Structure formats: C-alpha cells, structure tokens
Coordinates of C-alpha atoms in Angstrom, one line a residue:
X1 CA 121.1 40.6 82.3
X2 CA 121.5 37.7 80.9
X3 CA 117.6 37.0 80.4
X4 CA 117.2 40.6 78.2
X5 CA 117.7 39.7 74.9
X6 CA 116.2 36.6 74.3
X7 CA 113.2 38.5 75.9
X8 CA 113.4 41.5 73.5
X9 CA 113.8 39.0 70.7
X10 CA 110.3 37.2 72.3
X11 CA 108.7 40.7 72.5
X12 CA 110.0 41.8 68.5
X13 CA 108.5 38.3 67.9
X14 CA 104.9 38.7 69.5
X15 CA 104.9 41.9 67.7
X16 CA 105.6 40.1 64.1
X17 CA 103.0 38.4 65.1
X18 CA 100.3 40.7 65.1
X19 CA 97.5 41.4 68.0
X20 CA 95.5 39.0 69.2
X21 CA 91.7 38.4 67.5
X22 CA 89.1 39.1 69.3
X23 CA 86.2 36.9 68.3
X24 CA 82.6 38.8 67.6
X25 CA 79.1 37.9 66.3
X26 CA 78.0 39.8 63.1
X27 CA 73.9 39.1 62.7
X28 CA 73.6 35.9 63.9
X29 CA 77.6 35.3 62.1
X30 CA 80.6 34.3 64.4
X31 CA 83.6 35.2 63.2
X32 CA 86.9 34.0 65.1
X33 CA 89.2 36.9 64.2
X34 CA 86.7 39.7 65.0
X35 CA 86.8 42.9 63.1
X36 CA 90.3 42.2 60.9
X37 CA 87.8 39.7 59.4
X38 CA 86.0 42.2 57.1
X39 CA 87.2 43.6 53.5
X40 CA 89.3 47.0 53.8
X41 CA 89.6 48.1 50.3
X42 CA 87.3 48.7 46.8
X43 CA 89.6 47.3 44.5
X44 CA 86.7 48.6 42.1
X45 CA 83.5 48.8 41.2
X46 CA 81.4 49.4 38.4
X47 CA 77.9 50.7 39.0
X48 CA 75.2 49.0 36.9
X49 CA 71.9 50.8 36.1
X50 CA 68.7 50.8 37.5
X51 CA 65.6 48.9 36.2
X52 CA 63.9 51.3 33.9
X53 CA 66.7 52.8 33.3
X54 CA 69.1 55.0 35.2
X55 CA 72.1 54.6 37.9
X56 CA 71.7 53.5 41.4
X57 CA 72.1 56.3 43.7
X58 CA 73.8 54.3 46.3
X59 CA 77.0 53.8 44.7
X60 CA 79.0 54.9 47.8
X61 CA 81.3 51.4 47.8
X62 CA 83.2 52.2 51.0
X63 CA 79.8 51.1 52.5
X64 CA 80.6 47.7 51.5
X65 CA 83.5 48.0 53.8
X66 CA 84.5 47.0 57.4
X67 CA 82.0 45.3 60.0
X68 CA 78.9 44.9 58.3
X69 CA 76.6 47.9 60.0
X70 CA 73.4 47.9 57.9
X71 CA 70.6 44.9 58.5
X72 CA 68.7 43.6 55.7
X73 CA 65.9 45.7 56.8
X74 CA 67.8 49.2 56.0
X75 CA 64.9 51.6 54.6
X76 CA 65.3 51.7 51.1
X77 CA 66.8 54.2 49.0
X78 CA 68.6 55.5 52.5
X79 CA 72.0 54.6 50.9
X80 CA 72.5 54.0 54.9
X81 CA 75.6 51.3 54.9
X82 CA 75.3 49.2 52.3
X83 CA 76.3 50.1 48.0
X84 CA 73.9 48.9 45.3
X85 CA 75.5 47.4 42.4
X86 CA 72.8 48.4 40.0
X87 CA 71.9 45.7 37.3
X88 CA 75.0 44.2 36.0
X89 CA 76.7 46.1 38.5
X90 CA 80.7 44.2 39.6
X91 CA 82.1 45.6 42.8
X92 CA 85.9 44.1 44.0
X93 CA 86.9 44.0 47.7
X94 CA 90.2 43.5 48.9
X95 CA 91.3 42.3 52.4
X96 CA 94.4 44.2 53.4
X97 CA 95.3 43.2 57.1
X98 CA 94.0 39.7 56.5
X99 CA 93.6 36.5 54.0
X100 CA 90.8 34.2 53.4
X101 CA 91.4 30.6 53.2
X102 CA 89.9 27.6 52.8
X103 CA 89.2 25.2 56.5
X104 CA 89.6 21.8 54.7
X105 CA 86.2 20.8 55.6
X106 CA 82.5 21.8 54.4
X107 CA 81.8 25.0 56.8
X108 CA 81.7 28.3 55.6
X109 CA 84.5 30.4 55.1
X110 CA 83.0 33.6 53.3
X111 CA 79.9 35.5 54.3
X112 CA 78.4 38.0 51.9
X113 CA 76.3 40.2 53.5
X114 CA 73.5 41.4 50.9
X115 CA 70.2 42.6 50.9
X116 CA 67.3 44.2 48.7
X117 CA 63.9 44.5 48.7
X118 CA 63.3 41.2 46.9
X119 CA 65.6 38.2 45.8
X120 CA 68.5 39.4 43.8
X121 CA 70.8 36.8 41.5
X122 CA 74.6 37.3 41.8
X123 CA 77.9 35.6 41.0
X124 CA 80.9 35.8 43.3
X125 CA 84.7 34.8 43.1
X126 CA 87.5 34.9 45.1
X127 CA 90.6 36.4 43.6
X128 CA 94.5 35.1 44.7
X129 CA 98.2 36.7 44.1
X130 CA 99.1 40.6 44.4
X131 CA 97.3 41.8 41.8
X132 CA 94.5 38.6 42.0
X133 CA 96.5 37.1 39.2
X134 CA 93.8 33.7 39.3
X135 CA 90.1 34.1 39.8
X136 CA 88.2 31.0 41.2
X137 CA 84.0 30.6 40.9
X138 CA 82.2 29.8 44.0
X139 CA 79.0 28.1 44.4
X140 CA 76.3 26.8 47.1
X141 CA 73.8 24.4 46.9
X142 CA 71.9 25.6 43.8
X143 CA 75.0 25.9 42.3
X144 CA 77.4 29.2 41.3
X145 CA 74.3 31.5 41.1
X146 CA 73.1 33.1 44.7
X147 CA 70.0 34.5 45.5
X148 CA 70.4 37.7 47.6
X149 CA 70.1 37.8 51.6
X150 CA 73.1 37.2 53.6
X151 CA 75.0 34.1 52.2
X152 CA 77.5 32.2 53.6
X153 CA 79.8 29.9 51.3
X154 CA 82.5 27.3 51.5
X155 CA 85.4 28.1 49.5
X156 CA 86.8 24.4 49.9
X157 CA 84.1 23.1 47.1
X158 CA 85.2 25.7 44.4
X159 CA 86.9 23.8 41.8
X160 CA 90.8 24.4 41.8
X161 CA 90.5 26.1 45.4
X162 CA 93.4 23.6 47.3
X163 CA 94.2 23.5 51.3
X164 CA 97.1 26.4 51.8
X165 CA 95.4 28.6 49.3
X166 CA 95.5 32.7 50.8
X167 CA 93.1 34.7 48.8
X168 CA 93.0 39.1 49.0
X169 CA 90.5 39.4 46.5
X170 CA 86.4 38.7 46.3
X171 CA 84.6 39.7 43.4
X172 CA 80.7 40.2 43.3
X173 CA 78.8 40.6 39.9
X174 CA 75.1 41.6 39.8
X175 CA 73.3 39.3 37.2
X176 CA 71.0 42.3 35.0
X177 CA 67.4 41.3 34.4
X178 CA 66.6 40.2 31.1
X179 CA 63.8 39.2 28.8
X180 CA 63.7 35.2 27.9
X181 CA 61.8 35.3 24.7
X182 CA 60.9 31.4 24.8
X183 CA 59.4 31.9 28.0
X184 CA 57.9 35.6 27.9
X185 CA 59.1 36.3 31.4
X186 CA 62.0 37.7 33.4
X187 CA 65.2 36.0 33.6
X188 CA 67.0 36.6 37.0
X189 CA 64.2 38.0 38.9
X190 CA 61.4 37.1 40.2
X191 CA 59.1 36.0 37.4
X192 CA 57.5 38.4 36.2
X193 CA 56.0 38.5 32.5
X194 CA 58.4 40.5 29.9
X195 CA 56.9 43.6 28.9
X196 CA 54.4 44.2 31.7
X197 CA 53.8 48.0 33.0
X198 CA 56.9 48.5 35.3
X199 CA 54.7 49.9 38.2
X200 CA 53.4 46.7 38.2
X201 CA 56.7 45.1 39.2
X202 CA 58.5 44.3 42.7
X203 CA 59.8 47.9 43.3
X204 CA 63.9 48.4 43.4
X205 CA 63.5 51.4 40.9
X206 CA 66.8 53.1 41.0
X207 CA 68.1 51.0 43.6
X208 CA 68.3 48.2 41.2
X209 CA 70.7 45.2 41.9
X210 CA 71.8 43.1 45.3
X211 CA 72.9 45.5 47.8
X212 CA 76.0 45.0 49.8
X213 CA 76.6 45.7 53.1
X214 CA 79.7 43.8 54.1
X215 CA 81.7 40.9 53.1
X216 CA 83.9 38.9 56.5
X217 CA 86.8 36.1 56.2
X218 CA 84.9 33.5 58.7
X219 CA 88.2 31.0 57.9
X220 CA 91.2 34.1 58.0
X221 CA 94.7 34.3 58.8
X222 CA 96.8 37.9 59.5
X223 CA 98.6 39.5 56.3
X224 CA 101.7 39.1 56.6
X225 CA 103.8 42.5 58.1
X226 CA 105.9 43.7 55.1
X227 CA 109.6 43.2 55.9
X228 CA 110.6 46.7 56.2
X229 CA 107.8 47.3 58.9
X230 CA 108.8 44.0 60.6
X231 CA 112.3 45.4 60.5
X232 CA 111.5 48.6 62.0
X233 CA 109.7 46.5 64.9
X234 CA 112.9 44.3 65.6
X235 CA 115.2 47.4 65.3
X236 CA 112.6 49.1 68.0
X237 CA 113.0 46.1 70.7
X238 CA 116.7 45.7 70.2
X239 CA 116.9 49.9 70.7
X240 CA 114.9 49.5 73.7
X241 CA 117.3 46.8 75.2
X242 CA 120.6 49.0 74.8
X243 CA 118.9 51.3 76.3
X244 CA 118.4 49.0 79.3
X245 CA 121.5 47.8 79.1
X246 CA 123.2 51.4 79.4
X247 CA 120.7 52.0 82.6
X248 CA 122.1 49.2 84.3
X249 CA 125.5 49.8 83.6

C-alpha cells in the first residue's frame, strides 16, 4: 500500500510523457520519431496557376499531409498523394503533435518531400510561436533557392535559427516562371528561350509548380499535452488508485 501512489504518480507521469517513437524509414529517409514526425495540418494554401494559364487540378493539400505515400515517380496528373502548388503557388503546414528543432550540428533536420516532372525552383521557411509569429529562410548548398526532388535541409545554418528553438510552422512557395528579357530565356525553369511554342516545352501543363507529397521533423520533440488534458490524465491515475485503495480496504 505504501508503494501505490508514488506508482500512480510514475504512471500519470509516463502518460505526460507521451508514447514512445517508433523509428521508420520514409524513401531512403530515417526518421527517429516515426510517423508523429510528419506535418498534420494545412495552415493554408494558395494555389498558383498553371503554365499557359489555368489552375492546377491537384490542389487537394491534405495530400501534403502525414507519411509521405506518393514516390517521385507518381503518374502525372493522377493527383495520387501529393498537391501541386501551381506557379507561384505558397502552401503552410503545421505540426500539431510535434515540433521541429534544430540538432546543433550540420545534419538534416527537415525533409521536403517534392516532386514533378522536371526540376522545380522553390523557397521554404520555418515558422515559430502560436500563430508563427517569426518566419526564418532556409537554404542548402546553392543557397535559399531549391531545386525540386526530395530535399533534405539543416535548419541550424538559417540565420537567426538558435539551439532550443521549437518551430510548428513550414512554409513552401513555388517560384512562377518568368521571362528574363536581357537573357531571352526562362527564369526558374529549365532554360528554355522566352516566347517559344509552349508544346515545345518540358510538359507540367496544368500541373504546373513543385509537387508536394510530404514534409517530416527528422530532428523532433513531442508537443507539449495542453494542461487541461494533462490534468485530466493525473486526475485519471489518482481515481484509479482510490479505487484500489477502497478494494483493499
């Protein structure tokens, strides 16, 4: 008898701290924490249109969510697991049970799974507070544009990004294909001469923009339980030891 409360108070504590991870491999990805790793919310998303004109049809943006399921190799124009931000397209995911943060050394932290048929140029940021209150820029090794494909990224080089730092947020922005008069060609594409027939071009017609089929905290700690649900968990262990208590009596 005298053992039963400090062990409901170990079990209310184990229970605060949340279920143990369960580690997994995502396409050729490990991730530590398993599935809790992977966004769980459009924050939002703003379609952008397609080359030629148009909007993408595969603006479903829940498809961004969860473990990544569609490969790189997803038929085009399918919409099978993935949303396409369009050209200039800006799609927000928020990690709910979980929080990326930074591992203090030059590893990845962030994977962003994307696809398309050819190279696609986009921007990404992670977003901090409640409400992402303070944006930060990331970057690889070309620097803070990426180039489509599935694209892993450190978090610790982002200027202003500091060792404790929980981010909710990440923020992925399509850059739109444009014509560079000075050069006569395409500007965040794949080099093709401005005003050439458009069935001449790398084909992404209405499915224009990088395709997203999942974005995973590789460097992720639990959410922290809200105190009324933490509450309701303590108030559950202690109930179940009077109950005990009155059994043995």
């Amino acid at each position: 008898m005298t053992h039963a409360l400090p062990a409901a108070l170990l079990g209310a504590a184990c229970l605060l701290a949340g279920q143990s991870a369960t580690a997994s491999t995502v396409y050729g990805i490990d991730f530590p924490a398993g599935d809790i790793s992977f966004a769980d919310r459009v924050a939002s998303f703003t379609p952008g249109f397609g080359f030629g004109g148009g909007v993408a049809p595969c603006t479903d943006a829940s498809n961004a969510l969860g473990v990544a399921s569609a490969g790189p190799d997803s038929s085009l124009g399918e919409c099978n697991g993935y949303v396409s931000l369009g050209e200039g397209g800006m799609l927000t995911l928020q990690f709910t049970d979980n929080l990326l943060i930074p591992s203090g050394d030059s590893t990845n932290d962030l994977q962003v799974f994307a696809g398309g048929d050819h190279d696609e140029h986009f921007m990404v940021w992670i977003g901090i507070g409640d409400s992402a209150d303070t944006w930060f820029k990331l970057s690889g090794a070309e620097g803070d544009i990426f180039y489509g494909g599935s694209t892993g990224i450190d978090i610790d080089s982002a200027e202003g990004v500091l060792p404790g730092m929980k981010f909710s947020y990440v923020a992925i922005y399509d850059l739109p294909r444009y014509c560079n008069p000075e050069t006569g060609l395409m500007e965040w594409s794949v080099g093709e001469a401005c005003g050439v027939d458009i069935a001449h071009l790398p084909y992404d017609g209405p499915w224009a923009g990088v395709d997203i089929y999942g974005v995973g905290a590789i460097t992720t700690v639990p959410a922290p339980i809200p105190l009324p649900a933490a509450g309701l968990m303590l108030a559950s262990a202690l109930g179940g030891l009077v109950a005990l208590r009155r059994r043995r009596g």
